[in-house]
Coordinates of C-alpha atoms and ligand atoms in Angstrom, one line a residue:
M1010 CA 33.3 20.0 28.3
Q1011 CA 36.9 19.8 27.0
T1012 CA 37.7 16.1 28.6
V1013 CA 41.1 15.4 29.8
I1014 CA 42.9 12.5 30.1
Y1015 CA 44.8 11.1 32.3
K1016 CA 47.3 8.7 32.4
P1017 CA 47.2 6.5 35.7
D1018 CA 50.1 7.7 37.6
N1019 CA 49.0 10.0 41.2
Q1020 CA 48.8 13.4 39.6
G1021 CA 46.1 11.4 37.7
I1022 CA 44.2 9.1 40.6
E1023 CA 44.8 12.3 42.4
A1024 CA 43.3 14.3 40.0
A1025 CA 39.9 11.8 39.8
G1026 CA 39.6 11.7 42.8
K1027 CA 39.5 15.0 43.0
I1028 CA 37.0 15.9 40.5
L1029 CA 34.3 12.9 41.9
K1030 CA 34.7 14.8 45.0
S1031 CA 33.3 17.8 44.1
G1032 CA 30.0 15.7 42.0
G1033 CA 31.7 15.4 38.3
L1034 CA 32.3 12.3 35.8
V1035 CA 35.4 10.1 35.2
A1036 CA 35.7 7.2 33.0
I1037 CA 37.7 5.3 35.0
P1038 CA 39.7 1.7 34.1
T1039 CA 38.5 -1.9 35.5
E1040 CA 39.9 -5.1 35.2
T1041 CA 36.3 -6.0 32.9
V1042 CA 35.8 -2.8 30.7
Y1043 CA 35.9 1.1 31.8
G1044 CA 33.3 3.3 33.8
L1045 CA 31.3 6.0 34.3
A1046 CA 31.9 6.9 37.8
A1047 CA 30.7 9.2 40.1
N1048 CA 29.9 9.6 44.0
A1049 CA 27.7 6.5 44.5
L1050 CA 26.6 9.1 47.8
D1051 CA 25.2 12.2 45.3
G1052 CA 22.7 11.9 43.9
Q1053 CA 22.6 15.6 41.7
A1054 CA 26.2 13.4 40.5
V1055 CA 24.7 10.7 40.1
S1056 CA 22.0 12.0 37.3
K1057 CA 25.0 13.0 35.3
I1058 CA 25.9 9.6 34.8
F1059 CA 22.1 8.7 32.6
K1060 CA 22.5 12.0 30.7
A1061 CA 25.6 11.2 30.4
K1062 CA 25.0 7.9 28.4
G1063 CA 21.6 8.8 27.2
R1064 CA 21.0 5.3 29.7
P1065 CA 17.3 5.0 30.7
Q1066 CA 15.5 6.3 34.0
D1067 CA 14.9 3.0 35.2
N1068 CA 18.5 1.3 35.2
P1069 CA 20.1 0.4 38.0
L1070 CA 23.6 1.4 38.3
I1071 CA 26.9 -1.1 39.7
V1072 CA 28.0 0.5 43.2
H1073 CA 32.2 0.1 43.2
I1074 CA 34.0 0.3 47.4
S1075 CA 37.6 -0.8 47.7
E1076 CA 37.7 -2.2 51.3
F1077 CA 35.4 -4.6 52.1
E1078 CA 34.3 -2.6 55.6
Q1079 CA 32.7 0.1 53.0
L1080 CA 29.9 -2.8 52.1
F1081 CA 28.0 -2.4 55.0
P1082 CA 26.7 1.2 55.3
L1083 CA 25.6 0.6 51.4
V1084 CA 23.2 -2.9 52.6
L1085 CA 20.2 -3.7 55.0
E1086 CA 22.4 -6.3 56.0
V1087 CA 25.4 -8.6 54.7
P1088 CA 24.0 -12.5 53.7
E1089 CA 25.8 -15.2 55.0
N1090 CA 26.0 -15.0 50.7
A1091 CA 28.0 -12.4 50.5
V1092 CA 30.4 -13.0 52.8
L1093 CA 30.8 -16.5 51.0
L1094 CA 31.4 -15.0 47.7
A1095 CA 33.5 -11.9 48.3
R1096 CA 35.9 -14.3 50.1
A1097 CA 36.3 -15.6 46.5
F1098 CA 35.6 -14.4 44.1
W1099 CA 36.4 -9.9 45.7
P1100 CA 38.6 -8.0 44.1
G1101 CA 37.0 -8.9 41.4
P1102 CA 34.7 -9.8 38.6
L1103 CA 31.4 -10.0 40.2
T1104 CA 28.8 -7.9 41.6
I1105 CA 26.4 -9.3 44.0
I1106 CA 23.1 -7.9 43.9
M1107 CA 21.7 -6.9 48.1
K1108 CA 18.7 -4.9 50.1
K1109 CA 19.5 -2.0 49.5
S1110 CA 20.0 0.8 52.9
A1111 CA 19.0 4.7 53.2
I1112 CA 21.7 6.0 51.9
I1113 CA 21.6 4.9 48.7
P1114 CA 19.9 7.7 46.9
D1115 CA 17.2 6.1 44.2
E1116 CA 19.4 7.6 40.8
V1117 CA 21.3 4.4 41.9
S1118 CA 19.1 2.0 42.5
A1119 CA 16.7 3.3 39.9
G1120 CA 13.9 3.2 42.5
L1121 CA 14.4 -1.2 43.5
D1122 CA 14.8 -1.7 46.6
T1123 CA 17.9 -3.1 46.0
V1124 CA 22.1 -2.3 45.6
A1125 CA 24.7 -3.9 43.3
V1126 CA 28.1 -4.1 44.7
R1127 CA 31.5 -5.0 43.5
M1128 CA 35.3 -4.2 44.6
P1129 CA 37.1 -4.4 40.7
S1130 CA 40.0 -5.5 40.8
H1131 CA 42.2 -3.3 39.2
K1132 CA 44.9 -1.6 41.2
V1133 CA 43.8 1.8 39.4
A1134 CA 41.0 1.2 38.9
R1135 CA 40.5 1.1 43.7
Q1136 CA 43.3 3.6 44.7
I1137 CA 40.3 6.3 42.0
I1138 CA 37.9 5.1 45.0
S1139 CA 39.6 4.5 48.2
K1140 CA 40.5 9.1 46.6
A1141 CA 37.9 10.3 46.2
G1142 CA 37.6 9.3 49.6
V1143 CA 33.0 7.4 48.9
P1144 CA 31.3 4.5 46.9
L1145 CA 31.4 5.0 42.9
A1146 CA 28.6 4.3 41.1
A1147 CA 29.7 3.0 37.3
P1148 CA 28.1 2.0 34.4
S1149 CA 30.2 0.9 31.3
A1150 CA 31.4 4.2 29.4
N1151 CA 29.7 3.7 27.0
I1152 CA 26.6 5.8 24.9
S1153 CA 23.7 4.1 25.6
G1154 CA 23.6 0.7 23.6
S1155 CA 26.7 0.3 22.4
P1156 CA 30.0 -2.3 23.1
S1157 CA 31.4 -0.6 25.9
P1158 CA 33.9 0.5 26.2
T1159 CA 37.6 -1.7 26.6
T1160 CA 40.2 1.0 26.4
A1161 CA 40.4 5.4 26.9
L1162 CA 40.3 5.8 22.7
H1163 CA 36.1 3.8 23.2
V1164 CA 35.1 5.5 25.8
Y1165 CA 37.0 8.5 23.9
N1166 CA 35.0 8.3 20.6
D1167 CA 31.9 7.9 22.8
L1168 CA 31.0 10.6 25.9
S1169 CA 34.1 13.6 24.6
G1170 CA 33.5 16.3 25.6
K1171 CA 30.4 15.1 27.7
I1172 CA 32.3 14.0 30.4
S1173 CA 35.0 15.4 32.9
A1174 CA 38.3 13.3 32.3
I1175 CA 39.6 9.7 32.0
V1176 CA 42.2 8.2 33.4
D1177 CA 43.5 5.6 31.3
G1178 CA 44.5 3.2 32.2
G1179 CA 45.2 1.2 29.0
K1180 CA 43.0 -2.4 27.4
C1181 CA 40.7 -3.8 30.0
D1182 CA 42.1 -7.0 30.8
V1183 CA 38.5 -9.4 30.6
G1184 CA 36.8 -7.4 28.5
L1185 CA 33.2 -7.5 29.4
E1186 CA 31.4 -6.8 32.7
S1187 CA 31.3 -8.5 35.8
T1188 CA 29.0 -11.1 36.4
V1189 CA 25.8 -10.2 38.5
I1190 CA 24.7 -12.2 41.1
T1191 CA 21.5 -11.8 43.2
L1192 CA 21.2 -12.6 46.3
N1193 CA 17.5 -11.3 46.3
A1194 CA 16.2 -14.7 46.1
Q1195 CA 14.6 -17.9 47.2
V1196 CA 17.8 -19.2 45.4
P1197 CA 20.7 -16.8 43.8
R1198 CA 20.8 -16.5 40.4
I1199 CA 22.9 -14.7 38.1
L1200 CA 20.5 -12.2 36.1
R1201 CA 24.3 -11.0 34.3
P1202 CA 27.2 -13.5 33.0
G1203 CA 30.6 -12.1 33.5
G1204 CA 34.4 -12.2 34.1
I1205 CA 33.3 -15.4 36.6
P1206 CA 32.1 -18.3 34.6
P1207 CA 29.3 -20.3 36.5
E1208 CA 30.6 -22.9 37.8
K1209 CA 33.2 -21.5 39.9
L1210 CA 30.4 -19.8 41.9
E1211 CA 28.9 -22.9 41.8
Q1212 CA 32.2 -24.2 43.7
V1213 CA 31.3 -22.5 46.6
L1214 CA 27.0 -21.6 46.9
D1215 CA 25.6 -25.0 47.0
R1216 CA 23.2 -24.0 44.4
I1217 CA 22.6 -20.8 41.9
D1218 CA 19.9 -20.4 38.8
I1219 CA 20.6 -18.6 36.2
D1220 CA 18.1 -16.7 35.1
D1221 CA 15.9 -16.4 32.0
A1222 CA 16.5 -14.2 30.2
V1223 CA 20.3 -14.8 30.1
L1224 CA 19.3 -17.0 26.5
N1225 CA 16.6 -15.9 26.0
I1226 CA 14.4 -13.0 23.8
L1227 CA 11.5 -11.2 26.9
S1228 CA 8.7 -11.1 25.8
E1229 CA 6.3 -7.8 26.3
E1230 CA 5.1 -9.3 29.6
E1231 CA 7.2 -10.3 31.0
I1232 CA 9.5 -8.4 33.8
P1233 CA 13.2 -8.7 34.0
S1234 CA 15.2 -9.6 37.5
S1235 CA 17.8 -7.2 36.2
P1236 CA 16.1 -3.9 34.3
G1237 CA 19.3 -3.6 31.3
M1238 CA 18.6 -7.2 30.4
K1239 CA 15.2 -5.8 28.7
Y1240 CA 17.5 -2.7 26.2
K1241 CA 18.8 -3.7 23.4
H1242 CA 22.7 -3.5 24.5
Y1243 CA 26.4 -3.9 22.5
S1244 CA 25.7 -3.7 19.0
P1245 CA 27.6 -1.6 17.0
K1246 CA 25.8 0.3 14.4
A1247 CA 25.8 -2.0 11.8
D1248 CA 23.4 -5.5 11.7
V1249 CA 24.3 -8.6 13.4
T1250 CA 23.7 -12.5 12.8
I1251 CA 25.1 -15.0 14.6
V1252 CA 25.3 -17.8 11.9
K1253 CA 26.1 -21.6 13.6
G1254 CA 27.5 -24.4 11.7
S1255 CA 30.7 -25.5 11.0
L1256 CA 33.6 -23.2 8.8
E1257 CA 32.2 -24.5 5.4
E1258 CA 29.0 -23.7 6.2
F1259 CA 29.8 -20.7 7.4
S1260 CA 31.3 -19.7 4.3
E1261 CA 29.2 -21.5 1.7
Y1262 CA 26.6 -19.2 3.4
I1263 CA 28.7 -15.9 3.1
K1264 CA 29.4 -16.3 -0.4
Q1265 CA 25.0 -15.6 -1.4
F1266 CA 26.7 -12.4 -0.6
D1267 CA 30.3 -12.0 -2.7
N1268 CA 30.6 -8.9 -4.4
D1269 CA 29.3 -6.6 -1.5
D1270 CA 31.6 -4.1 0.1
L1271 CA 28.9 -3.5 3.0
V1272 CA 29.4 -7.2 4.0
A1273 CA 31.8 -8.7 6.7
A1274 CA 32.4 -11.3 9.3
L1275 CA 32.5 -11.3 13.1
C1276 CA 34.8 -14.6 12.8
F1277 CA 38.1 -16.7 14.7
D1278 CA 41.6 -16.3 14.3
G1279 CA 42.8 -18.0 11.1
E1280 CA 39.7 -17.9 9.1
E1281 CA 40.1 -15.5 8.1
E1282 CA 41.9 -16.4 4.3
F1283 CA 39.0 -19.3 3.7
I1284 CA 36.0 -16.7 4.2
P1285 CA 34.8 -15.1 1.1
A1286 CA 34.1 -10.9 2.6
R1287 CA 35.8 -9.0 4.9
C1288 CA 37.2 -10.4 8.8
I1289 CA 37.2 -8.9 11.9
P1290 CA 38.7 -12.0 13.8
Y1291 CA 38.1 -12.1 17.6
G1292 CA 40.2 -14.8 19.6
A1293 CA 41.2 -18.4 18.5
H1294 CA 37.9 -20.5 18.1
G1295 CA 38.5 -22.9 21.5
D1296 CA 40.0 -19.2 23.3
S1297 CA 36.8 -18.3 25.1
R1298 CA 39.3 -15.5 27.5
Q1299 CA 40.6 -14.1 24.4
Q1300 CA 37.2 -14.0 22.6
A1301 CA 36.2 -12.6 25.6
K1302 CA 38.4 -9.7 25.3
R1303 CA 38.5 -9.4 22.1
L1304 CA 34.6 -9.2 21.0
F1305 CA 33.2 -5.2 22.1
S1306 CA 36.4 -3.1 20.3
A1307 CA 36.3 -6.1 17.3
L1308 CA 32.6 -5.0 17.4
R1309 CA 33.8 -1.9 17.2
E1310 CA 35.6 -2.4 14.6
E1311 CA 33.0 -3.9 12.4
D1312 CA 31.7 -0.4 12.4
N1313 CA 35.4 1.4 11.8
I1314 CA 36.0 -1.5 8.2
G1315 CA 32.4 0.7 7.3
A1316 CA 29.9 -2.7 7.6
K1317 CA 26.9 -2.7 7.4
R1318 CA 25.6 -6.9 7.4
V1319 CA 27.8 -8.5 10.1
F1320 CA 27.7 -12.7 10.0
A1321 CA 29.0 -14.3 13.7
R1322 CA 31.1 -17.4 13.8
C1323 CA 29.3 -18.3 17.0
P1324 CA 31.2 -18.7 19.7
K1325 CA 31.0 -22.0 23.1
A1326 CA 29.1 -21.1 26.1
Q1327 CA 30.9 -22.7 28.2
G1328 CA 32.6 -21.5 31.4
I1329 CA 33.2 -17.7 30.5
G1330 CA 31.7 -17.9 27.1
L1331 CA 28.4 -18.4 28.6
A1332 CA 28.9 -14.5 28.8
V1333 CA 30.2 -14.5 25.4
Y1334 CA 27.5 -15.4 23.3
N1335 CA 25.2 -13.7 26.4
R1336 CA 27.0 -10.5 24.4
L1337 CA 26.7 -11.2 20.8
L1338 CA 22.8 -12.9 21.4
R1339 CA 22.6 -9.2 22.5
A1340 CA 24.9 -8.1 19.4
A1341 CA 22.7 -9.4 16.8
A1342 CA 18.9 -8.7 19.1
F1343 CA 18.4 -12.4 19.1
K1344 CA 18.8 -13.0 15.7
V1345 CA 20.5 -16.3 15.0
I1346 CA 20.9 -19.2 11.9
E1347 CA 21.4 -22.6 12.8
L1348 CA 22.6 -23.7 9.3
Ligands
TXA652 O1 32.4 -5.3 34.6 C1 31.2 -4.2 35.6 O2 30.4 -4.9 36.1 C2 31.1 -2.5 34.7 C3 32.3 -2.3 35.6 C4 32.2 -0.2 35.6 O3 32.4 -2.6 37.0 N1 30.2 -2.0 34.9 C5 28.9 -1.9 34.1 O4 27.5 -1.4 34.9 O5 28.3 -3.8 33.1 P1 26.5 -0.8 33.1 O6 25.3 -0.4 34.6 O7 26.6 -0.9 32.5 O8 25.7 -3.1 34.3 C6 25.3 -2.9 35.5 C7 23.4 -3.4 35.3 C8 22.7 -3.3 33.8 O9 22.3 -5.2 33.9 C9 21.5 -3.1 35.9 O10 20.2 -3.1 35.0 C10 21.6 -3.9 36.6 O11 23.4 -4.8 36.5 N2 21.6 -3.9 37.7 C11 22.0 -2.9 38.3 N3 21.6 -2.9 40.3 C12 20.8 -3.5 40.1 C13 20.2 -4.2 41.4 N4 19.0 -3.2 42.3 N5 18.8 -5.0 40.9 C14 18.9 -6.1 39.6 N6 20.2 -5.5 38.8 C15 21.1 -4.4 38.6
MG653 MG1 26.4 -2.1 30.4

């Protein structure tokens, strides 16, 4: 299959809508990362997503809508907290989990009795959903396990030949995925930190919990609330380790690999000259927004320069930085060195 790349203009949006209507796959830009979309109400179309990505069958998908009214048929009921959250954060990088209705195919919910729904703020994404005329199931448009795609080229590198089309909307603004919160619990709980920081959610809901799996490795026996949390994720081919400590300590640590070309650093802007290794910077030290925006493409860049072992400076885990740290932890398969 030849993968066509469309501009985000009327013609491209029209063509994307047509493919989606007829059961095909199109990668679409969103404000978080590129999504690999299919008609969410067509189980057969949705199963193609799993095949193209190599995604485990038991990992459910997020359903994307462009109007609030589209939510009602997807769920058993719309909880009051969903209305509060939607009013504050939709359209935007927040995914809300609720009890699903019967029209959600098993392929979308992976056998769970819940469905995850999000209304993206990206104009082109919403136009494509409207054109398709149906809600769209869309995971990140990468090969399962690799860093999520924040440009059309990332999508092309992972999925060319496996999907009908990519709509090129340029670089994604947020750069990492939506925050996933479940309302299917006593207390609303964040299953995956993302574009909307927990501090913001706390301003709208009285109480929220953060799932243990956000910062901790799950043991073999534990059943994750979000199936996606049990998989190794977001990782480049290189072996990543997070190194906690000051820049001086980090540089000192890296010195032991001085002549090793296969070792590289993932650092903050301006630190390159102090680190005795090849460096890919991913944002200014205190700037979590920048780090969120650049982390995934910096991880891909490590592979491009041929790094085999990557040592990463540790981000601050506050605000959107919690999501940055969560993604880097998974890229590193939870390997952290404290100096
Ligand atoms: O920003 C985003 O959320 C992007 C863009 C494309 O919208 N999408 C995205 O989808 O990140 P994906 O499939 O890569 O991640 C969805 C996460 C997975 O961890 C999955 O396990 C979880 O959401 N999830 C989906 N439905 C769920 C459900 N019913 N219950 C628990 N977790 C669910
Ligand atoms: Mg993903």
